[in-house]
Tab-separated table of C-alpha atoms and ligand atoms in Angstrom:
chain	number	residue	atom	x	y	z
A	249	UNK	CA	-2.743	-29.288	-4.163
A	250	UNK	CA	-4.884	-26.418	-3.153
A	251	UNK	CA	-2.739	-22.896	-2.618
A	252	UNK	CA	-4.626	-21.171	-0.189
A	253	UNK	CA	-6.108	-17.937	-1.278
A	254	UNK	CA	-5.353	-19.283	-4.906
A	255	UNK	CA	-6.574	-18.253	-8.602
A	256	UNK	CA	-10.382	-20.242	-8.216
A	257	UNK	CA	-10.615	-19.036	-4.852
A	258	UNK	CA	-9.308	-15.289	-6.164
A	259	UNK	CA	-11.231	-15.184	-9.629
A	260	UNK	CA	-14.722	-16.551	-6.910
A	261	UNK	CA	-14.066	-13.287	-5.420
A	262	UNK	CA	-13.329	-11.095	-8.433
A	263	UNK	CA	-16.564	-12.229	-10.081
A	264	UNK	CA	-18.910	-11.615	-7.300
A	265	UNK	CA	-17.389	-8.422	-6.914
A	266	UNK	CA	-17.473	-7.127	-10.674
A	267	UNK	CA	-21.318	-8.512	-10.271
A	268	UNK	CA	-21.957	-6.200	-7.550
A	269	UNK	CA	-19.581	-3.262	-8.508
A	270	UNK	CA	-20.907	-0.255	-10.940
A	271	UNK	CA	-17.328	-0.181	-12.856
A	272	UNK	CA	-14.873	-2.774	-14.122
A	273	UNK	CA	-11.771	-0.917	-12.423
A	274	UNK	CA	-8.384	0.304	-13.957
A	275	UNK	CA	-6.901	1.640	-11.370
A	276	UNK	CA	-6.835	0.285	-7.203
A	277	UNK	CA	-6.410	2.097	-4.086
A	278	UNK	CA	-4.657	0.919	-1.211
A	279	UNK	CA	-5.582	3.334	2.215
A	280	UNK	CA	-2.985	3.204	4.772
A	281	UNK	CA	-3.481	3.551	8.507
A	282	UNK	CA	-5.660	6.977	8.846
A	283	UNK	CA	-5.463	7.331	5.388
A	284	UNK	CA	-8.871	5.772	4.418
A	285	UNK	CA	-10.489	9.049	3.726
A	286	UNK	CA	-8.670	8.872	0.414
A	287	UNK	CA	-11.530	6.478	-0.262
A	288	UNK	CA	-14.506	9.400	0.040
A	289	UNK	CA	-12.668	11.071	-3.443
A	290	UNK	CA	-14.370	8.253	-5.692
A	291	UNK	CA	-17.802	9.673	-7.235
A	292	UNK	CA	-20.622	7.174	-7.355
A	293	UNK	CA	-19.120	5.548	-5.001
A	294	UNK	CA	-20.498	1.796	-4.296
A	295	UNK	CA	-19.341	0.612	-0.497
A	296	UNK	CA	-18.815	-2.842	0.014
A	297	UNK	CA	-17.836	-4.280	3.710
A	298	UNK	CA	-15.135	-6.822	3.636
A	299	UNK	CA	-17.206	-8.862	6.228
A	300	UNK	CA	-19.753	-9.313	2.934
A	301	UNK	CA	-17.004	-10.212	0.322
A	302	UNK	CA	-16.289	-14.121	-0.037
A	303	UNK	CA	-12.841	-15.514	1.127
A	304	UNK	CA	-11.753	-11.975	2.106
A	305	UNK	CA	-10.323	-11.095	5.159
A	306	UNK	CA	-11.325	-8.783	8.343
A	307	UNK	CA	-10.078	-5.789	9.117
A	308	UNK	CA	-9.307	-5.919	13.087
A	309	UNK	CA	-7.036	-2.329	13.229
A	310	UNK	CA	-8.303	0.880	14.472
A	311	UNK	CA	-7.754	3.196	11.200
A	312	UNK	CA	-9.021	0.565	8.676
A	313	UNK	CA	-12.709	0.919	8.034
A	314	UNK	CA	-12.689	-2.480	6.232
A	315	UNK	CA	-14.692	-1.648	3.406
A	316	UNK	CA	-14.223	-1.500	-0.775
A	317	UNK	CA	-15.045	1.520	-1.959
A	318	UNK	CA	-15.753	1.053	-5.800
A	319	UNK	CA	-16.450	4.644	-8.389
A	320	UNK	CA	-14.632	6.807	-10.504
A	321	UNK	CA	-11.880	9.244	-9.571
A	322	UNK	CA	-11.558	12.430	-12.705
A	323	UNK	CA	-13.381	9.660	-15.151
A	324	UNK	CA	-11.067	6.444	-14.160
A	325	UNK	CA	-12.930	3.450	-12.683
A	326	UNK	CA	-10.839	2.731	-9.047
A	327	UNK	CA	-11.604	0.091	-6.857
A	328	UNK	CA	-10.161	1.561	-3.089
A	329	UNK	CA	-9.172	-0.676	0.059
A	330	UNK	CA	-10.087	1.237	3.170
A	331	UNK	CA	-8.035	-0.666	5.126
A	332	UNK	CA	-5.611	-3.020	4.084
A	333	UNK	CA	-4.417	-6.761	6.110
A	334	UNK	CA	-1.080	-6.880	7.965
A	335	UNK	CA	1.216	-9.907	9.125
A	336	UNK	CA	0.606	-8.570	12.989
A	337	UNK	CA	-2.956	-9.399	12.632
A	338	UNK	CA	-2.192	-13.074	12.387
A	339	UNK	CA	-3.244	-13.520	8.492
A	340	UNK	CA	-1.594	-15.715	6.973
A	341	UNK	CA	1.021	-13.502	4.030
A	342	UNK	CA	-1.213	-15.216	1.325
A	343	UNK	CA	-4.256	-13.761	2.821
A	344	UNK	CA	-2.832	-10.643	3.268
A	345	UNK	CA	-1.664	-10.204	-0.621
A	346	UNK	CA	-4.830	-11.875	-1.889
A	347	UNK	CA	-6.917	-9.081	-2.342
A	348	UNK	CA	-4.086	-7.883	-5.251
A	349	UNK	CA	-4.893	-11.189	-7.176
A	350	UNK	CA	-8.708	-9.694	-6.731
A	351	UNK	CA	-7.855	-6.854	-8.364
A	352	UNK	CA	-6.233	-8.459	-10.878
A	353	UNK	CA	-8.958	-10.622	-11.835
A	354	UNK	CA	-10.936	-7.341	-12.163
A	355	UNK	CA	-8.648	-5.892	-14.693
A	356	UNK	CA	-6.947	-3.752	-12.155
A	357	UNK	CA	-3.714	-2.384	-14.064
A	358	UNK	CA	-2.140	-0.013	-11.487
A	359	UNK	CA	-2.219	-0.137	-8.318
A	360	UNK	CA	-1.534	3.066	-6.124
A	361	UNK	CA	-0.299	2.100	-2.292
A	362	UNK	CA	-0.263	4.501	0.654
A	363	UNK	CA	0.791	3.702	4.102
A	364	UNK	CA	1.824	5.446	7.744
A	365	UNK	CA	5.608	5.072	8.205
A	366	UNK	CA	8.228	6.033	10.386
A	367	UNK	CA	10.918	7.748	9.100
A	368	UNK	CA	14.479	6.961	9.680
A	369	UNK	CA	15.904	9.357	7.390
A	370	UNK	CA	17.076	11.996	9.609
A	371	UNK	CA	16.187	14.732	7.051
A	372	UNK	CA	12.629	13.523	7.466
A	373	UNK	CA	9.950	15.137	9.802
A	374	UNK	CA	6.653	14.334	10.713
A	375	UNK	CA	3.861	14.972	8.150
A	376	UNK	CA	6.371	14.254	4.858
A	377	UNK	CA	5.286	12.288	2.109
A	378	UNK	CA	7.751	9.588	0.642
A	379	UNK	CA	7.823	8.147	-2.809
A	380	UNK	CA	9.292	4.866	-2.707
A	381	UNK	CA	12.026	3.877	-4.934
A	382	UNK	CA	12.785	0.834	-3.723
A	383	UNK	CA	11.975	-1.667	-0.365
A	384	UNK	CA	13.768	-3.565	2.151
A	385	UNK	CA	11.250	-6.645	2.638
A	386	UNK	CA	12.888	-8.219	6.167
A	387	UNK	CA	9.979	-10.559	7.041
A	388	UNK	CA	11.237	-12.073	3.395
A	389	UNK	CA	14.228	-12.520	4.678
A	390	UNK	CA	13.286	-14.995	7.221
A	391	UNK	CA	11.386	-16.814	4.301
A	392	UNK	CA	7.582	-15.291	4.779
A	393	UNK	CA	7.555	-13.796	0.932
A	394	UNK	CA	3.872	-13.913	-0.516
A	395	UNK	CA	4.996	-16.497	-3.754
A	396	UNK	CA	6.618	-18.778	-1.405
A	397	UNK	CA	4.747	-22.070	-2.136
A	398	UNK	CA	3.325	-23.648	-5.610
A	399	UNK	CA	3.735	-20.760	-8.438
A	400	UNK	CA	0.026	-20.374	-10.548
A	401	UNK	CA	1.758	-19.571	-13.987
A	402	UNK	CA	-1.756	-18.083	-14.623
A	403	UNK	CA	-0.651	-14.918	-12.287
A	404	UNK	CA	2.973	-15.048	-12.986
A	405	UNK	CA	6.125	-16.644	-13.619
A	406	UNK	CA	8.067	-18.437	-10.653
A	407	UNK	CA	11.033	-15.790	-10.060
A	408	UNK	CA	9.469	-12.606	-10.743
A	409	UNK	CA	12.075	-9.691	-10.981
A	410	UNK	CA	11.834	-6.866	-8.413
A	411	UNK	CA	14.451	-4.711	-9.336
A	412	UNK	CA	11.768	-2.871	-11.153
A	413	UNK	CA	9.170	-3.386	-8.640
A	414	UNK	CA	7.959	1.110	-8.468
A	415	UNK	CA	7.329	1.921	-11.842
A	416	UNK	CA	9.627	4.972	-12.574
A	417	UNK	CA	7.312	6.854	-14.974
A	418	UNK	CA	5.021	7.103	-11.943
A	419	UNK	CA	7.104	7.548	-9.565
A	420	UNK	CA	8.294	10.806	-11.378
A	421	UNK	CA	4.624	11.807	-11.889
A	422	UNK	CA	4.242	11.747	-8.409
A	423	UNK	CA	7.221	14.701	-7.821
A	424	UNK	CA	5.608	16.599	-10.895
A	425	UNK	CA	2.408	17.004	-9.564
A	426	UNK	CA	3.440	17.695	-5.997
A	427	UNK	CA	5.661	20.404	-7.440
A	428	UNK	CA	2.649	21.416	-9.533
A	429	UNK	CA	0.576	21.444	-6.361
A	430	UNK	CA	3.773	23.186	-4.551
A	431	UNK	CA	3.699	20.155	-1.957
A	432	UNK	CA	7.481	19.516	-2.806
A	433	UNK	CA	8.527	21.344	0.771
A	434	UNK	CA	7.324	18.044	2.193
A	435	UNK	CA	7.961	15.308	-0.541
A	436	UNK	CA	10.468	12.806	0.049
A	437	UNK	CA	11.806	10.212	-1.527
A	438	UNK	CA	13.637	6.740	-0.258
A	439	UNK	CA	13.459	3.052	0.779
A	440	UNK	CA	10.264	1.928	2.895
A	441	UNK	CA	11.015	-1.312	5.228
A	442	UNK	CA	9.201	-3.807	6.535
A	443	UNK	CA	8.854	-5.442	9.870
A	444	UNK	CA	5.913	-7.808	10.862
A	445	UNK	CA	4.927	-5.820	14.345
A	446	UNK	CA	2.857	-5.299	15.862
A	447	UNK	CA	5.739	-4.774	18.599
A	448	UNK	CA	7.258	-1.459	17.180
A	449	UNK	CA	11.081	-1.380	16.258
A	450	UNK	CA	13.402	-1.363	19.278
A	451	UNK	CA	16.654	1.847	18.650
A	452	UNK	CA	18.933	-1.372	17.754
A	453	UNK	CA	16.515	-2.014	14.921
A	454	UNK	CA	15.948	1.553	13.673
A	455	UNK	CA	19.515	1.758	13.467
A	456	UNK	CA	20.340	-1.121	11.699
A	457	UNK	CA	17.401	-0.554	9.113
A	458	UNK	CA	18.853	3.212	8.251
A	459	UNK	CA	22.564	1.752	8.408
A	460	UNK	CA	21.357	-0.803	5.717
A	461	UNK	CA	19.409	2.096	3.492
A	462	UNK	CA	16.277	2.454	4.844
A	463	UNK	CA	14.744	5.766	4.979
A	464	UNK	CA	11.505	4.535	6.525
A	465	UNK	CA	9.792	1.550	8.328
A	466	UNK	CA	6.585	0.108	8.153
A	467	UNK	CA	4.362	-2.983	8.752
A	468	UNK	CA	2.751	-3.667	5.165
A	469	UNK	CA	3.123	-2.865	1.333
A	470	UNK	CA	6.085	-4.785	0.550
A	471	UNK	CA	4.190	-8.042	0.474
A	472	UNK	CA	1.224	-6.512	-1.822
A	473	UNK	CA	3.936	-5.204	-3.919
A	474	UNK	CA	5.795	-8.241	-4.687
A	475	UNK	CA	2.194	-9.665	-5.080
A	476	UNK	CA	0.894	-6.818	-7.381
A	477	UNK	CA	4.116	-7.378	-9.785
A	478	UNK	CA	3.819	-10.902	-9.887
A	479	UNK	CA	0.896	-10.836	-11.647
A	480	UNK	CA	2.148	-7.680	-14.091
A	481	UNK	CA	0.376	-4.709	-12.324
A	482	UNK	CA	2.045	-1.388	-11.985
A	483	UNK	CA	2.987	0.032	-9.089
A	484	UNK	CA	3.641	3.244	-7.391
A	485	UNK	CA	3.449	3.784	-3.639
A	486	UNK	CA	3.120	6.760	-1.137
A	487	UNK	CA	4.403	6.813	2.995
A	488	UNK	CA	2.638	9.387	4.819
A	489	UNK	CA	5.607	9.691	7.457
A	490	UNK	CA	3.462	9.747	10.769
A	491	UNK	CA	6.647	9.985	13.499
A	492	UNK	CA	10.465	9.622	13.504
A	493	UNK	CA	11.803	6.294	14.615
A	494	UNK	CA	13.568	6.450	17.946
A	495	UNK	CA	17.243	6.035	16.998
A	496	UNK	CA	18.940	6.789	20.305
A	497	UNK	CA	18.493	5.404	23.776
A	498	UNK	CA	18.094	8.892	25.364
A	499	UNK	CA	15.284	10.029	23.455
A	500	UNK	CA	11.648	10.589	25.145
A	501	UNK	CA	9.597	9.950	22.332
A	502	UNK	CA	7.881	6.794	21.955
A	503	UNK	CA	5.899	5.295	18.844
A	504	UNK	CA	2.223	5.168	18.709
A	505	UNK	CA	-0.296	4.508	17.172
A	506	UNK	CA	-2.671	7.256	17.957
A	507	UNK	CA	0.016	9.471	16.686
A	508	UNK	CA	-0.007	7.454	13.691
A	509	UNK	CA	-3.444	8.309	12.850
A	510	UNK	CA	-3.734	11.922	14.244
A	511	UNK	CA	-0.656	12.780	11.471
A	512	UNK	CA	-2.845	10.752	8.638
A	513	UNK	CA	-5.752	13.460	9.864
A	514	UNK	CA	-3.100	16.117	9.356
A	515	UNK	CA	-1.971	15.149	6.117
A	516	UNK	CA	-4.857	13.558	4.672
A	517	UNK	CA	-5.937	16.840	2.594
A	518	UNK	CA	-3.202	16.890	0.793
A	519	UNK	CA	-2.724	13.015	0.139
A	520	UNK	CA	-6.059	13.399	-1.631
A	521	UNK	CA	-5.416	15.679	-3.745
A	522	UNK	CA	-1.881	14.729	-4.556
A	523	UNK	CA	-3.064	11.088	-5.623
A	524	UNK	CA	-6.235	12.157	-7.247
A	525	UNK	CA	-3.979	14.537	-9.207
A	526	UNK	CA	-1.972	11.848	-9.952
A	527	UNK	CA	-5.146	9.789	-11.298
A	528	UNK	CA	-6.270	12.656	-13.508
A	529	UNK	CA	-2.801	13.440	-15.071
A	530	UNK	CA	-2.562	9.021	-15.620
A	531	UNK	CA	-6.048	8.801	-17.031
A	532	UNK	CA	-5.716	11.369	-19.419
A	533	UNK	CA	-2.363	10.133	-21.205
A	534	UNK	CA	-4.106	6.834	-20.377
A	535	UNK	CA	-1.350	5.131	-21.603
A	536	UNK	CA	1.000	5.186	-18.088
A	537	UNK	CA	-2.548	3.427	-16.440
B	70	GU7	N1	8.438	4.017	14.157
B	70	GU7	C1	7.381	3.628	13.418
B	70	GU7	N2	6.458	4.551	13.073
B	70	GU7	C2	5.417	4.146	12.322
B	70	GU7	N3	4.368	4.848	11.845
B	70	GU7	C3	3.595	4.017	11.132
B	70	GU7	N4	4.130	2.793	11.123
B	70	GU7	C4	3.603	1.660	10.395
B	70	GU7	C5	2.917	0.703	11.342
B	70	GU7	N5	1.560	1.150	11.585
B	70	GU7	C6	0.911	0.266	12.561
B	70	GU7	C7	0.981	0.907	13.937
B	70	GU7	O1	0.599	2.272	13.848
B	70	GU7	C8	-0.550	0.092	12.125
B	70	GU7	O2	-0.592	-0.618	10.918
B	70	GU7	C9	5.278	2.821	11.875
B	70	GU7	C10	6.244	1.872	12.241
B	70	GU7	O3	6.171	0.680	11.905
B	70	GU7	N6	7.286	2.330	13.004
């Protein structure tokens, strides 16, 4: 039976790509929403659209350039996604995930995730950055998880774990080199949840997602995650946190996405540097690529 977005379809793609591309990559970059400068940090850098890659998808979002950005960040070959695919644009999850399975195929080994989040941890404010620990994946819930469907034993087995889903080594690289940096007045650390949107939460909804743990909510990562693990890549992932969710009835403030974007602006600097840090300090005892 053919599983859409599966490994022939996946391994077409890597192949054409690693034809094109000037490095076989170690490490890949996922740009969140206004994040996509992170991208411009790779020397050499080889620009492909998404609209010229086989089987991959569009990016339809304002914020996501919709390009792969391939070159080499302090020495390490990265392939970067500016721009990333999310349920609310009406992908199917499969198609969403696939481009994970592409890196794979590559020889991708770690894969470094940043998105725009709101945060529902009250000790949170605008501009943070959280590591995530962990992730609440609701859409999974309801039974739209990326592996749902025929398992490919060549990516993975058929119940991956997830208990270990954000590697911890790199996770605690990411808090050394902010404190290095002295970025640890604004680093955070918590759950990231996901909704599908594109409607934002309602208060009901914030409040039930921090009651339950969360200390942020999103539209994305959760479902490249479980993707990125299936198939044995490491993980470590960044939110940018870009408002606070609206968790009472009286408030004025409502979510947007401009203000999404104008916060990545704000905070972009010092994403860069923090995850290109992060590269150089991973490269260099290559053994936590
Ligand atoms: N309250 C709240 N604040 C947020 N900031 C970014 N996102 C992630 C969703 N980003 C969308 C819309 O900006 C674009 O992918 C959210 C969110 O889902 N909820």
């Amino acid at each position: 039976k053919h599983i859409l977005y599966g490994y022939e379809e996946c391994k077409a793609t890597a192949d054409w790509l690693l034809a094109e591309a000037p490095v076989r990559p170690l490490l890949g970059i996922v740009c969140g929403s206004g994040l996509g400068r992170l991208a411009e940090m790779l020397k050499d850098p080889l620009v492909i659209k998404y609209s010229d890659i086989p089987s991959f998808p569009r990016s339809t979002v304002h914020g996501h350039a919709g390009r792969l950005v391939f070159g080499t960040l302090n020495g390490t070959p990265c392939v970067c996604m500016q721009g990333r695919f999310h349920l609310y644009e009406g992908y199917p999850i499969q198609k969403t995930t696939m481009p994970m399975r592409v890196f794979k195929l590559m020889g991708v080994e770690t894969v470094i995730l940043t998105n725009a989040a709101g945060g529902l941890n009250q000790d949170f404010k605008v501009g943070d950055i959280m590591v995530i620990k962990d992730h609440i994946n609701i859409p999974g819930f309801a039974g739209n998880n990326p592996l749902v469907g025929a398992n490919d034993e060549r990516f993975g087995e058929r119940f991956p774990c997830m208990s270990d889903a954000y590697d911890r080594d790199l996770q605690q690289l990411a808090h050394a080199v902010a404190a290095e940096l002295d970025y640890s007045a604004f680093m955070q650390e918590g759950v990231y949840s996901a909704l599908a949107g594109p409607s934002f939460e309602t208060v009901a909804e914030c409040k039930m997602l921090h009651f339950l743990g969360a200390d942020a909510v999103g539209m994305s990562t959760v479902h490249e995650v479980i993707v990125a693990r299936h198939c044995g890549m490491r993980v470590v992932a960044l939110s940018l946190i870009t408002n606070q969710a609206v968790m009472d009835y009286d408030s004025e403030k409502k979510a947007n996405h401009e203000e999404v974007l104008q916060t990545g602006e704000l905070r972009a600097q010092q994403m860069e540097k923090l995850v290109s840090t992060m590269v150089s300090r991973m490269s260099c005892n290559n053994k936590t690529l």
